[in-house]
Amino acid sequence: MTTQMLTYLFVGASFLLYIGIAIWSRAGSTRDFYVAGGGVHPLMNGMATAADWMSAASFISMAGIISFMGRDGSVYLLGWTGGYVLLALLLAPYLRKFGRFTVPDFIGERYYSKAARIVAVICLIFISFTYVAGQMRGVGIVFSRYLEVEVTTGVIIGMAVVFMYAVLGGMKGITYTQVAQYCVLIFAYMVPAIFISIMITGNPIPQLGFGSEVNDGSGLSVLQKLDGVLMDLGFNAYTAGTKSTIDVFAITAALMFGTAGLPHVLVRFFTVPKVSDARLSAGYALVFIAILYTTAPAVASFARLNLVDTVHNSSYDQAPQWFSNWEQTGLVGWEDKNDDGIMHYSAGSDNEIRVDRDIMVLANPEIANLPGWVIALVAAGGVAAALSTAAGLLLVISSAISHDVLKQTLMPNISEKQELLFARLAAAVAVCVAGLFGIYPPAFVAQVVAFAFGLAAASLFPALLLGIFYKPMNKEGAITGMLIGLIFTFSYIVYFKFISPQLNTSEHWLFGISPEGIGFIGMLLNICCALGISKVTSPPPIEVQHLVDNIRIPTDAGTAHQH
Amino acid sequence: MTNRLDQHRGNYLPPSQHHYQSTASEKKLATYWQSNLSLLAKLIAVWFVVSFGCGIVLADWLDQFSFFGFKLGFWFAQQGAIYAFVAIIFIYSWRMKVLERRFGVDQEGSS
């Protein structure tokens, strides 16, 4: 069977699986739709969270980004895992105890105000839509690369599948499909990684191979050899960074605090039965995420080394098979500037090789000479990664609309049945809007996804944190804080990315912090303003102070001794 | 659903309005919260040291040490800190279970 047919088979089979799960786990109530009935096993929730979290970008692009950034790529590794510590220790257990449906639910109740709820909804929709647009595009790209269909057709197929299980099953359907998607994507990621590791170092565990000697008899470790060859070609050493320490610090912090403030991740912890399950579940989620996140930097170094070893200075007629295969897609290219028929790779202007970062993962199976079914598996994994994240994001958008905007604010008298219908309608509309973003991507999408983190860090995270740990925090402080954090971060990013991109260099940045890291400063501003304003305005009413006492204790304080 | 929410609201009433609660149990809960906060402070400190400390601020200095074929600072930034994050969450989860049982606020059987 050809690789093409195998790919259709694998991707088709995985779709049937997802749709089957969706039909089996239909949502019967709003509680099913928003939080999967609140009965998801912590281990299952951990897997679902990992799939929800790891997007097409994590699966396809991250290893490539690290491959070309070297040490500077650590900001993503640290930032996108460290946030789970904050989540598990500072937010998830208390939000679970609060036990309602959405993140704006908590903000609206804790800050006893519809205005606070609406500000939270605005932050949520802004963060989630920028994020989901990138996912739908990712679905389309994966389809077009592997199945040789138009990006638009790919997006439409992806929309149809997500529509089936998100609209039918709500959170319940999404949770169980995400569990299946996690299994598909991690298997698809690890198989080529293990073989590449064996090929380069002889060690089957990529995390260990990363530090081992290259098996070419040179006696050098992977990283020593990589540093050496890259410096010879005029690049920076792989293990040395180019970003300033303060910028690395700020970007990492923005990504971490942003991760902890992302609504589609937070809401996953509303679905487990108990407070202690929320903590445990965050631990499982990070284990499942760490499997991929500790493998990615190893793959990054192997792939870069392999690129230099096999492509640089070899004649074009003897180029490795994968190079010519992927040349047709435009992801790699060669331009013979000095007409010598030899492919020359360097950091300077005499470089003749163009490499798209995504190739570092996509071409792995071929680089390691793996059979066609592994390539088909990677395709199914990429689609799983993109679909699972898109579905999770669409769900928080639709819950925010049907629950926070309609039921809690505009139409408090609708019945549960009507609310469930509105939730499904909102999910359907959100799928279509996201699909449109995928087909007609706004030019800024790629740039903006990373900023969703900055905005989450600067707006939602402090409001949640202070709401739990600082009892005197009142609505005036929280609302001002969220708005100031959001507006400051948003303006800084828009100024440097869209209004004056020519000024986007470190000497113009505030304290030398790039737009990627500014969410950290936005967060500090938010906290300072919130604390300052809460000191000079009236404290929250007594019931709200008791609400805070209540969420701090895992049991219902009053009912613990009642049986 | 509405019923459940109403019940929830009831619990936010001042504890003094529940006749079965005493100041003793309020005190106990306050101690529980203090123990939680001090555990949190320690673990957040470890989180900060392994990531921002070893992985970023001290990384250049740590690079002079070699660790299983890695420069140590680089290893922390691309591997070690992630393992430490996982450990921190499981330690917190385990210690909190112990604390909850000691203070009688675990949810076993109460849900």
PDB file of C-alpha atoms in Angstrom, chain A residues 33 129 159 162-163 165-168 170 174 391 394-399 401-402 420-434:
ATOM      1  CA  PHE A  33     -22.023  20.222  28.324  1.00  0.00           C
ATOM      2  CA  PHE A 129     -10.212  33.439  19.351  1.00  0.00           C
ATOM      3  CA  MET A 159     -14.596  21.961  11.013  1.00  0.00           C
ATOM      4  CA  VAL A 162     -15.037  19.270  15.456  1.00  0.00           C
ATOM      5  CA  PHE A 163     -18.631  20.328  14.838  1.00  0.00           C
ATOM      6  CA  TYR A 165     -18.252  16.152  18.646  1.00  0.00           C
ATOM      7  CA  ALA A 166     -18.143  19.642  20.170  1.00  0.00           C
ATOM      8  CA  VAL A 167     -21.759  20.510  19.366  1.00  0.00           C
ATOM      9  CA  LEU A 168     -23.163  17.077  20.212  1.00  0.00           C
ATOM     10  CA  GLY A 170     -19.933  19.483  24.671  1.00  0.00           C
ATOM     11  CA  ILE A 174     -14.487  16.695  23.972  1.00  0.00           C
ATOM     12  CA  ALA A 391     -12.322  21.863  20.267  1.00  0.00           C
ATOM     13  CA  LEU A 394     -14.398  26.493  20.982  1.00  0.00           C
ATOM     14  CA  LEU A 395     -16.023  25.033  24.054  1.00  0.00           C
ATOM     15  CA  VAL A 396     -14.887  27.820  26.407  1.00  0.00           C
ATOM     16  CA  ILE A 397     -16.029  30.411  23.881  1.00  0.00           C
ATOM     17  CA  SER A 398     -19.478  28.860  23.588  1.00  0.00           C
ATOM     18  CA  SER A 399     -19.854  28.383  27.364  1.00  0.00           C
ATOM     19  CA  ILE A 401     -21.596  33.118  25.539  1.00  0.00           C
ATOM     20  CA  SER A 402     -24.425  30.811  26.552  1.00  0.00           C
ATOM     21  CA  LEU A 420     -28.211  23.877  26.505  1.00  0.00           C
ATOM     22  CA  LEU A 421     -29.676  24.711  23.099  1.00  0.00           C
ATOM     23  CA  PHE A 422     -27.999  28.133  23.172  1.00  0.00           C
ATOM     24  CA  ALA A 423     -24.720  26.471  24.189  1.00  0.00           C
ATOM     25  CA  ARG A 424     -24.928  24.182  21.141  1.00  0.00           C
ATOM     26  CA  LEU A 425     -25.823  27.093  18.866  1.00  0.00           C
ATOM     27  CA  ALA A 426     -22.948  29.149  20.250  1.00  0.00           C
ATOM     28  CA  ALA A 427     -20.560  26.222  19.672  1.00  0.00           C
ATOM     29  CA  ALA A 428     -21.842  25.886  16.089  1.00  0.00           C
ATOM     30  CA  VAL A 429     -21.331  29.601  15.401  1.00  0.00           C
ATOM     31  CA  ALA A 430     -17.888  29.553  17.017  1.00  0.00           C
ATOM     32  CA  VAL A 431     -16.827  26.590  14.838  1.00  0.00           C
ATOM     33  CA  CYS A 432     -17.876  28.477  11.718  1.00  0.00           C
ATOM     34  CA  VAL A 433     -16.125  31.706  12.745  1.00  0.00           C
ATOM     35  CA  ALA A 434     -12.962  29.764  13.597  1.00  0.00           C
TER      36      ALA A 434
END
